[in-house]
mmCIF file of C-alpha atoms and ligand atoms in Angstrom:
data_model
loop_
_atom_site.group_PDB
_atom_site.id
_atom_site.type_symbol
_atom_site.label_atom_id
_atom_site.label_comp_id
_atom_site.label_asym_id
_atom_site.label_seq_id
_atom_site.Cartn_x
_atom_site.Cartn_y
_atom_site.Cartn_z
ATOM 1 C CA MET A 1 91.258 279.809 209.294
ATOM 2 C CA LYS A 2 89.948 276.634 207.734
ATOM 3 C CA THR A 3 86.195 276.518 207.385
ATOM 4 C CA ALA A 4 84.182 273.356 206.841
ATOM 5 C CA LEU A 5 80.617 272.977 205.632
ATOM 6 C CA ILE A 6 79.012 269.638 206.512
ATOM 7 C CA THR A 7 75.804 268.302 205.017
ATOM 8 C CA GLY A 8 74.164 265.661 207.186
ATOM 9 C CA ILE A 9 75.830 267.177 210.257
ATOM 10 C CA THR A 10 73.288 265.649 212.659
ATOM 11 C CA GLY A 11 73.984 262.110 211.456
ATOM 12 C CA GLN A 12 76.554 259.670 212.784
ATOM 13 C CA ASP A 13 79.363 260.686 210.442
ATOM 14 C CA GLY A 14 78.575 264.392 210.255
ATOM 15 C CA SER A 15 78.504 264.813 214.021
ATOM 16 C CA TYR A 16 81.740 262.889 214.628
ATOM 17 C CA LEU A 17 83.449 264.884 211.908
ATOM 18 C CA ALA A 18 82.197 268.193 213.358
ATOM 19 C CA GLU A 19 83.711 267.282 216.731
ATOM 20 C CA PHE A 20 86.974 266.227 215.111
ATOM 21 C CA LEU A 21 87.281 269.407 213.014
ATOM 22 C CA LEU A 22 86.570 271.607 216.032
ATOM 23 C CA THR A 23 89.517 270.003 217.833
ATOM 24 C CA ARG A 24 91.646 271.003 214.848
ATOM 25 C CA GLY A 25 90.593 274.649 215.027
ATOM 26 C CA TYR A 26 88.137 274.681 212.115
ATOM 27 C CA ALA A 27 85.122 276.941 211.914
ATOM 28 C CA VAL A 28 82.334 274.419 211.338
ATOM 29 C CA HIS A 29 79.067 275.055 209.522
ATOM 30 C CA GLY A 30 76.316 272.534 209.013
ATOM 31 C CA ILE A 31 73.175 272.289 206.928
ATOM 32 C CA VAL A 32 70.095 270.995 208.741
ATOM 33 C CA ARG A 33 66.482 270.623 207.691
ATOM 34 C CA ARG A 34 63.950 272.599 209.694
ATOM 35 C CA ALA A 35 62.107 269.414 210.694
ATOM 36 C CA THR A 36 65.363 268.050 212.140
ATOM 37 C CA THR A 37 65.955 271.120 214.307
ATOM 38 C CA GLU A 38 62.497 270.633 215.793
ATOM 39 C CA ASP A 39 63.178 267.025 216.781
ATOM 40 C CA ALA A 40 65.311 266.693 219.927
ATOM 41 C CA ALA A 41 66.147 263.048 219.199
ATOM 42 C CA LYS A 42 67.524 263.939 215.767
ATOM 43 C CA MET A 43 69.651 266.735 217.246
ATOM 44 C CA ALA A 44 71.079 264.484 219.985
ATOM 45 C CA ASN A 45 74.317 263.701 218.118
ATOM 46 C CA LEU A 46 75.222 267.380 218.211
ATOM 47 C CA ALA A 47 74.845 267.622 221.999
ATOM 48 C CA ALA A 48 78.596 267.946 222.549
ATOM 49 C CA CYS A 49 79.204 270.660 219.956
ATOM 50 C CA LYS A 50 75.931 272.442 219.133
ATOM 51 C CA GLU A 51 77.103 275.723 220.651
ATOM 52 C CA ARG A 52 80.293 275.712 218.597
ATOM 53 C CA VAL A 53 78.893 275.055 215.116
ATOM 54 C CA ASP A 54 76.932 277.383 212.826
ATOM 55 C CA LEU A 55 73.777 275.687 211.661
ATOM 56 C CA HIS A 56 72.069 276.786 208.451
ATOM 57 C CA VAL A 57 68.464 275.680 208.357
ATOM 58 C CA GLY A 58 67.175 274.674 204.949
ATOM 59 C CA SER A 59 67.018 271.964 202.359
ATOM 60 C CA LEU A 60 69.604 270.767 199.863
ATOM 61 C CA ASP A 61 67.001 270.816 197.114
ATOM 62 C CA ASN A 62 66.740 274.605 197.430
ATOM 63 C CA TYR A 63 69.482 275.974 195.178
ATOM 64 C CA GLN A 64 69.120 279.594 196.306
ATOM 65 C CA PHE A 65 69.446 278.511 199.939
ATOM 66 C CA LEU A 66 72.552 276.497 199.096
ATOM 67 C CA ARG A 67 74.229 279.381 197.294
ATOM 68 C CA LYS A 68 73.426 281.785 200.113
ATOM 69 C CA THR A 69 74.767 279.346 202.723
ATOM 70 C CA ILE A 70 77.980 278.782 200.780
ATOM 71 C CA GLU A 71 78.479 282.516 200.259
ATOM 72 C CA GLN A 72 77.922 283.195 203.956
ATOM 73 C CA ALA A 73 80.071 280.331 205.263
ATOM 74 C CA GLY A 74 82.870 280.557 202.676
ATOM 75 C CA PRO A 75 83.966 276.930 203.138
ATOM 76 C CA THR A 76 87.481 275.787 202.321
ATOM 77 C CA GLU A 77 86.307 272.164 202.713
ATOM 78 C CA CYS A 78 82.863 270.661 202.277
ATOM 79 C CA TYR A 79 81.844 267.196 203.490
ATOM 80 C CA HIS A 80 78.738 265.832 201.823
ATOM 81 C CA PHE A 81 77.206 263.151 204.038
ATOM 82 C CA ALA A 82 73.513 263.923 203.653
ATOM 83 C CA SER A 83 71.664 261.139 201.932
ATOM 84 C CA PRO A 84 68.862 258.694 202.578
ATOM 85 C CA SER A 85 71.203 256.062 203.985
ATOM 86 C CA PHE A 86 69.207 253.023 205.025
ATOM 87 C CA VAL A 87 69.660 250.345 202.387
ATOM 88 C CA ASN A 88 66.593 248.288 201.860
ATOM 89 C CA TYR A 89 65.543 246.095 199.002
ATOM 90 C CA SER A 90 61.911 247.061 198.774
ATOM 91 C CA LEU A 91 62.033 250.798 199.099
ATOM 92 C CA ASP A 92 58.595 252.334 199.054
ATOM 93 C CA ASP A 93 59.690 255.184 196.927
ATOM 94 C CA GLU A 94 62.703 254.466 194.803
ATOM 95 C CA ILE A 95 62.217 257.519 192.666
ATOM 96 C CA SER A 96 62.329 260.000 195.511
ATOM 97 C CA THR A 97 65.266 258.172 197.138
ATOM 98 C CA PHE A 98 67.246 258.479 193.927
ATOM 99 C CA ASN A 99 66.225 262.068 193.257
ATOM 100 C CA GLU A 100 66.849 263.225 196.782
ATOM 101 C CA SER A 101 70.331 261.725 196.834
ATOM 102 C CA PHE A 102 71.436 262.626 193.303
ATOM 103 C CA CYS A 103 69.871 266.089 193.020
ATOM 104 C CA ALA A 104 71.317 267.181 196.360
ATOM 105 C CA THR A 105 74.797 266.165 195.198
ATOM 106 C CA HIS A 106 74.293 267.924 191.875
ATOM 107 C CA ALA A 107 73.072 271.145 193.476
ATOM 108 C CA LEU A 108 75.891 271.120 196.033
ATOM 109 C CA VAL A 109 78.782 270.505 193.656
ATOM 110 C CA SER A 110 77.385 273.016 191.204
ATOM 111 C CA ALA A 111 76.901 275.730 193.841
ATOM 112 C CA LEU A 112 80.354 275.102 195.347
ATOM 113 C CA SER A 113 82.131 275.235 192.016
ATOM 114 C CA GLU A 114 80.380 278.521 191.219
ATOM 115 C CA CYS A 115 80.647 280.279 194.581
ATOM 116 C CA THR A 116 83.849 278.844 196.101
ATOM 117 C CA PRO A 117 85.827 277.152 193.297
ATOM 118 C CA GLY A 118 88.834 276.630 195.588
ATOM 119 C CA CYS A 119 86.793 274.637 198.106
ATOM 120 C CA ARG A 120 87.573 270.920 198.406
ATOM 121 C CA LEU A 121 84.669 268.482 198.411
ATOM 122 C CA TYR A 122 84.419 265.098 200.105
ATOM 123 C CA TYR A 123 81.767 262.829 198.605
ATOM 124 C CA ALA A 124 80.544 260.054 200.890
ATOM 125 C CA GLY A 125 80.561 256.939 198.747
ATOM 126 C CA SER A 126 79.738 253.498 200.075
ATOM 127 C CA SER A 127 80.615 249.837 199.718
ATOM 128 C CA GLU A 128 77.050 249.502 198.404
ATOM 129 C CA MET A 129 78.420 250.981 195.177
ATOM 130 C CA PHE A 130 80.280 247.701 194.574
ATOM 131 C CA GLY A 131 77.040 245.867 195.267
ATOM 132 C CA GLN A 132 76.832 242.426 193.726
ATOM 133 C CA THR A 133 80.551 242.373 193.188
ATOM 134 C CA VAL A 134 82.555 239.612 191.562
ATOM 135 C CA ALA A 135 85.907 240.346 193.192
ATOM 136 C CA SER A 136 86.855 240.296 196.838
ATOM 137 C CA PRO A 137 88.400 242.229 198.468
ATOM 138 C CA GLN A 138 87.397 245.314 196.497
ATOM 139 C CA ASN A 139 89.690 248.243 195.750
ATOM 140 C CA GLU A 140 89.320 251.562 193.938
ATOM 141 C CA ASP A 141 89.471 249.818 190.535
ATOM 142 C CA THR A 142 86.822 247.180 191.221
ATOM 143 C CA PRO A 143 83.844 247.563 188.841
ATOM 144 C CA LEU A 144 80.788 249.192 190.386
ATOM 145 C CA ASN A 145 77.728 246.972 190.312
ATOM 146 C CA PRO A 146 75.147 248.432 192.722
ATOM 147 C CA ARG A 147 72.123 246.321 193.608
ATOM 148 C CA SER A 148 70.007 248.845 195.517
ATOM 149 C CA ILE A 149 68.557 252.210 194.583
ATOM 150 C CA TYR A 150 70.745 253.700 197.306
ATOM 151 C CA GLY A 151 73.847 252.214 195.666
ATOM 152 C CA ILE A 152 72.718 253.303 192.208
ATOM 153 C CA ALA A 153 72.171 256.897 193.394
ATOM 154 C CA LYS A 154 75.590 256.881 195.061
ATOM 155 C CA VAL A 155 77.239 255.653 191.853
ATOM 156 C CA ALA A 156 75.461 258.329 189.814
ATOM 157 C CA GLY A 157 76.616 261.014 192.266
ATOM 158 C CA TYR A 158 80.139 259.626 192.136
ATOM 159 C CA HIS A 159 80.305 259.911 188.343
ATOM 160 C CA LEU A 160 78.902 263.410 188.562
ATOM 161 C CA VAL A 161 81.466 264.713 191.063
ATOM 162 C CA ARG A 162 84.272 263.005 189.145
ATOM 163 C CA ASN A 163 83.197 264.937 186.091
ATOM 164 C CA TYR A 164 83.570 268.190 188.004
ATOM 165 C CA ARG A 165 87.046 266.997 188.953
ATOM 166 C CA ASP A 166 88.076 265.851 185.473
ATOM 167 C CA ASN A 167 86.505 268.664 183.443
ATOM 168 C CA GLN A 168 86.700 271.653 185.760
ATOM 169 C CA GLY A 169 89.650 270.797 187.985
ATOM 170 C CA PHE A 170 87.409 270.937 191.059
ATOM 171 C CA PHE A 171 89.005 269.119 194.024
ATOM 172 C CA VAL A 172 86.722 266.190 194.855
ATOM 173 C CA ALA A 173 87.591 263.046 196.830
ATOM 174 C CA THR A 174 85.293 260.070 197.223
ATOM 175 C CA GLY A 175 85.509 257.621 200.100
ATOM 176 C CA PHE A 176 84.101 254.169 199.470
ATOM 177 C CA LEU A 177 83.223 253.665 203.113
ATOM 178 C CA TYR A 178 82.322 250.186 204.297
ATOM 179 C CA ASN A 179 79.894 249.731 207.186
ATOM 180 C CA HIS A 180 81.012 251.778 210.152
ATOM 181 C CA GLU A 181 79.334 251.588 213.512
ATOM 182 C CA SER A 182 79.177 253.537 216.764
ATOM 183 C CA PRO A 183 76.721 254.461 219.507
ATOM 184 C CA ARG A 184 75.330 256.955 216.958
ATOM 185 C CA ARG A 185 74.427 254.294 214.395
ATOM 186 C CA ARG A 186 70.753 254.390 213.509
ATOM 187 C CA PRO A 187 68.687 251.566 215.027
ATOM 188 C CA GLU A 188 67.650 250.194 211.624
ATOM 189 C CA PHE A 189 71.134 248.797 211.191
ATOM 190 C CA VAL A 190 71.742 245.376 212.637
ATOM 191 C CA THR A 191 74.539 246.349 215.035
ATOM 192 C CA ARG A 192 72.527 249.046 216.778
ATOM 193 C CA LYS A 193 69.403 246.917 216.721
ATOM 194 C CA ILE A 194 71.412 244.275 218.565
ATOM 195 C CA THR A 195 73.066 246.557 221.121
ATOM 196 C CA SER A 196 69.884 248.468 221.964
ATOM 197 C CA THR A 197 68.000 245.205 222.504
ATOM 198 C CA VAL A 198 70.854 243.681 224.513
ATOM 199 C CA ALA A 199 70.603 246.674 226.849
ATOM 200 C CA ARG A 200 66.846 246.201 227.238
ATOM 201 C CA ILE A 201 67.249 242.462 227.813
ATOM 202 C CA LYS A 202 69.983 243.036 230.381
ATOM 203 C CA LEU A 203 67.786 245.486 232.268
ATOM 204 C CA GLY A 204 64.802 243.134 232.174
ATOM 205 C CA LEU A 205 62.643 245.121 229.741
ATOM 206 C CA GLU A 206 62.738 242.545 226.968
ATOM 207 C CA LYS A 207 63.388 238.829 226.572
ATOM 208 C CA THR A 208 64.031 238.205 222.897
ATOM 209 C CA LEU A 209 65.723 239.715 219.878
ATOM 210 C CA THR A 210 64.408 238.790 216.416
ATOM 211 C CA LEU A 211 66.804 238.818 213.490
ATOM 212 C CA GLY A 212 67.301 237.562 209.943
ATOM 213 C CA ALA A 213 70.445 235.858 208.671
ATOM 214 C CA LEU A 214 73.045 235.347 211.396
ATOM 215 C CA ASP A 215 75.685 234.144 208.961
ATOM 216 C CA ALA A 216 75.584 237.369 206.945
ATOM 217 C CA GLU A 217 79.003 239.000 206.909
ATOM 218 C CA ARG A 218 80.078 242.616 206.924
ATOM 219 C CA ASP A 219 83.346 244.509 206.993
ATOM 220 C CA TRP A 220 82.536 246.566 210.098
ATOM 221 C CA GLY A 221 84.671 249.475 211.289
ATOM 222 C CA TYR A 222 84.469 252.316 213.792
ATOM 223 C CA ALA A 223 82.767 255.521 212.598
ATOM 224 C CA PRO A 224 84.990 258.096 214.396
ATOM 225 C CA GLU A 225 88.025 256.590 212.656
ATOM 226 C CA TYR A 226 86.310 256.604 209.260
ATOM 227 C CA VAL A 227 85.491 260.316 209.299
ATOM 228 C CA GLN A 228 89.151 261.048 209.968
ATOM 229 C CA ALA A 229 89.947 259.231 206.731
ATOM 230 C CA ALA A 230 87.566 261.642 204.948
ATOM 231 C CA TRP A 231 89.452 264.582 206.423
ATOM 232 C CA ARG A 232 92.798 263.092 205.383
ATOM 233 C CA MET A 233 91.541 262.764 201.788
ATOM 234 C CA LEU A 234 91.044 266.533 201.623
ATOM 235 C CA GLN A 235 94.535 267.264 202.982
ATOM 236 C CA GLN A 236 96.267 265.559 200.036
ATOM 237 C CA ASP A 237 98.024 267.442 197.249
ATOM 238 C CA ARG A 238 95.860 265.702 194.658
ATOM 239 C CA PRO A 239 92.238 264.618 194.783
ATOM 240 C CA GLY A 240 91.581 260.886 194.687
ATOM 241 C CA ASP A 241 89.184 258.129 195.651
ATOM 242 C CA TYR A 242 89.815 255.685 198.487
ATOM 243 C CA VAL A 243 88.405 252.478 199.910
ATOM 244 C CA ILE A 244 87.982 252.814 203.680
ATOM 245 C CA ALA A 245 87.403 249.518 205.467
ATOM 246 C CA THR A 246 89.011 247.149 207.937
ATOM 247 C CA GLY A 247 89.809 244.444 205.385
ATOM 248 C CA ALA A 248 88.206 241.750 207.565
ATOM 249 C CA THR A 249 84.641 240.500 207.676
ATOM 250 C CA HIS A 250 82.673 239.164 210.624
ATOM 251 C CA THR A 251 79.279 237.517 210.847
ATOM 252 C CA VAL A 252 76.217 238.885 212.613
ATOM 253 C CA ARG A 253 76.693 235.898 214.948
ATOM 254 C CA THR A 254 80.143 237.180 215.973
ATOM 255 C CA PHE A 255 78.736 240.624 216.688
ATOM 256 C CA LEU A 256 75.987 238.983 218.765
ATOM 257 C CA THR A 257 78.574 237.054 220.750
ATOM 258 C CA HIS A 258 80.474 240.259 221.537
ATOM 259 C CA ALA A 259 77.369 242.279 222.432
ATOM 260 C CA PHE A 260 75.663 239.669 224.622
ATOM 261 C CA GLY A 261 79.000 238.528 226.060
ATOM 262 C CA HIS A 262 79.736 242.072 227.214
ATOM 263 C CA VAL A 263 76.846 241.892 229.687
ATOM 264 C CA GLY A 264 77.420 238.257 230.645
ATOM 265 C CA LEU A 265 74.609 236.771 228.530
ATOM 266 C CA ARG A 266 74.496 234.127 225.760
ATOM 267 C CA TYR A 267 72.854 235.194 222.507
ATOM 268 C CA GLU A 268 71.566 231.630 221.966
ATOM 269 C CA ASP A 269 69.194 232.134 224.916
ATOM 270 C CA HIS A 270 67.535 235.215 223.419
ATOM 271 C CA VAL A 271 67.781 235.390 219.622
ATOM 272 C CA ARG A 272 64.888 234.177 217.434
ATOM 273 C CA PHE A 273 64.708 234.018 213.670
ATOM 274 C CA ASP A 274 62.182 236.244 211.915
ATOM 275 C CA PRO A 275 61.851 235.827 208.143
ATOM 276 C CA ARG A 276 60.793 239.468 207.812
ATOM 277 C CA PHE A 277 64.408 240.459 208.471
ATOM 278 C CA PHE A 278 65.934 237.857 206.184
ATOM 279 C CA ARG A 279 67.809 239.052 203.102
ATOM 280 C CA PRO A 280 69.434 236.626 200.664
ATOM 281 C CA PRO A 281 73.175 236.472 201.340
ATOM 282 C CA GLU A 282 75.602 238.207 198.992
ATOM 283 C CA LYS A 283 77.334 235.835 196.557
ATOM 284 C CA VAL A 284 80.651 237.582 197.129
ATOM 285 C CA VAL A 285 81.229 239.277 200.452
ATOM 286 C CA LEU A 286 81.903 243.011 200.545
ATOM 287 C CA CYS A 287 85.335 243.428 202.055
ATOM 288 C CA GLY A 288 87.626 246.389 201.427
ATOM 289 C CA ASN A 289 91.272 246.488 200.391
ATOM 290 C CA THR A 290 92.694 249.639 201.999
ATOM 291 C CA ALA A 291 96.208 249.452 200.568
ATOM 292 C CA LYS A 292 95.807 252.850 198.858
ATOM 293 C CA ALA A 293 94.484 254.579 201.992
ATOM 294 C CA VAL A 294 97.284 253.080 204.076
ATOM 295 C CA ARG A 295 99.937 254.145 201.563
ATOM 296 C CA LEU A 296 98.744 257.644 200.710
ATOM 297 C CA LEU A 297 96.677 258.709 203.719
ATOM 298 C CA ASP A 298 98.590 256.793 206.384
ATOM 299 C CA TRP A 299 95.152 255.748 207.632
ATOM 300 C CA HIS A 300 94.664 252.543 209.626
ATOM 301 C CA PRO A 301 91.560 251.097 211.257
ATOM 302 C CA CYS A 302 92.252 250.478 214.945
ATOM 303 C CA LYS A 303 89.286 249.652 217.150
ATOM 304 C CA PRO A 304 88.441 245.904 217.208
ATOM 305 C CA LEU A 305 84.836 244.838 216.685
ATOM 306 C CA ALA A 306 84.519 243.522 220.265
ATOM 307 C CA GLU A 307 85.350 246.998 221.589
ATOM 308 C CA ILE A 308 82.962 248.698 219.192
ATOM 309 C CA ALA A 309 80.179 246.354 220.334
ATOM 310 C CA ALA A 310 81.042 246.972 223.998
ATOM 311 C CA GLU A 311 80.984 250.744 223.568
ATOM 312 C CA MET A 312 77.610 250.563 221.818
ATOM 313 C CA VAL A 313 76.116 248.315 224.511
ATOM 314 C CA GLU A 314 77.394 250.613 227.289
ATOM 315 C CA HIS A 315 75.856 253.614 225.555
ATOM 316 C CA ASP A 316 72.528 251.827 225.112
ATOM 317 C CA LEU A 317 72.550 250.695 228.743
ATOM 318 C CA SER A 318 72.947 254.306 229.825
ATOM 319 C CA LEU A 319 70.131 255.406 227.509
ATOM 320 C CA VAL A 320 67.748 252.758 228.861
ATOM 321 C CA ARG A 321 68.656 253.553 232.473
ATOM 322 C CA ARG A 322 67.897 257.210 231.821
HETATM 323 P P1 GDP B 401 73.715 246.931 205.377
HETATM 324 O O1 GDP B 401 72.929 245.776 204.855
HETATM 325 O O2 GDP B 401 75.145 246.827 204.998
HETATM 326 O O3 GDP B 401 73.121 248.247 205.048
HETATM 327 O O4 GDP B 401 73.723 246.848 206.990
HETATM 328 P P2 GDP B 401 72.670 246.244 208.020
HETATM 329 O O5 GDP B 401 73.209 246.567 209.368
HETATM 330 O O6 GDP B 401 71.282 246.678 207.729
HETATM 331 O O7 GDP B 401 72.727 244.664 207.775
HETATM 332 C C1 GDP B 401 73.923 243.945 207.928
HETATM 333 C C2 GDP B 401 73.644 242.474 207.723
HETATM 334 O O8 GDP B 401 72.877 241.986 208.818
HETATM 335 C C3 GDP B 401 72.832 242.149 206.469
HETATM 336 O O9 GDP B 401 73.459 241.118 205.761
HETATM 337 C C4 GDP B 401 71.491 241.678 206.993
HETATM 338 O O10 GDP B 401 70.921 240.666 206.171
HETATM 339 C C5 GDP B 401 71.874 241.103 208.343
HETATM 340 N N1 GDP B 401 70.743 241.091 209.283
HETATM 341 C C6 GDP B 401 70.297 240.006 209.957
HETATM 342 N N2 GDP B 401 69.230 240.312 210.714
HETATM 343 C C7 GDP B 401 68.997 241.644 210.513
HETATM 344 C C8 GDP B 401 68.022 242.544 211.038
HETATM 345 O O11 GDP B 401 67.163 242.182 211.833
HETATM 346 N N3 GDP B 401 68.108 243.852 210.617
HETATM 347 C C9 GDP B 401 69.076 244.270 209.736
HETATM 348 N N4 GDP B 401 69.123 245.559 209.373
HETATM 349 N N5 GDP B 401 69.997 243.430 209.213
HETATM 350 C C10 GDP B 401 69.959 242.134 209.598
#
């Protein structure tokens, strides 16, 4: 039986992947912090599968805990999603963000290669690793030029896991995942901020939505499809790195049009500019070239942005009604 260990299992990606792997007959284990288990809101993403996954409560910075968990679970595949994932440009504590992200990756890959050397590891990379890029669209050979501490930590982790692959033959695949949204997206991200406020406006609890740059562009995809790409990477004969994206960018304004339009409203009647949310636009837009993923993984993004927005708004409407 295939056995998966997922770090960050309560997050958007971890929880969708857990559900997907269960449908494929995997035994699924997840690592969760104690504080997370005590917070019902943070456990909500696991509502559909909590009874069918084995949760190991502890922290990725505890090496003994990691080794014990790996020995107990005996994973054949490990998906490393856990990381401080909200990208900001004035992080209060850059040092702990970097350390938390990098040290967790280091401890995990080291413990896996010692305890279960045949296990395959998926490393969750990000389009933020390309950062202030000069080329668009980006592919697996585009130079990495991160502009945030999050991106820098991801790049450092990427070089680390590649070294385990190149020097020890450990099977590691990295996905350079572009923004991917869903009803489980955290509310700090602009899409979820929009859909949760649209729901409140529609139900009369709010009148306005304050945002920064409406012309900012992102290559937005659908999270449940993106975690399947991660799984496909670990089913290959050889380990490799892949850009996972839609290959098309849309503006915040377009997302607003879809989200407000879904409930019969016009965003122009409700959206106000707030400089606190303004970030200078990227010089070159982050947009992924997925030719390699299409060719080798037979992976294709399917769900259009309008449908993603509609699903998110419907979910937020049901949350507000509750
Ligand atoms: P990320 O920047 O790729 O991590 O994703 P976000 O969802 O945080 O932001 C996407 C884009 O939306 C960025 O270019 C932001 O500048 C823009 N944006 C405009 N208004 C807002 C806002 O109020 N909150 C956030 N998070 N982003 C905003």
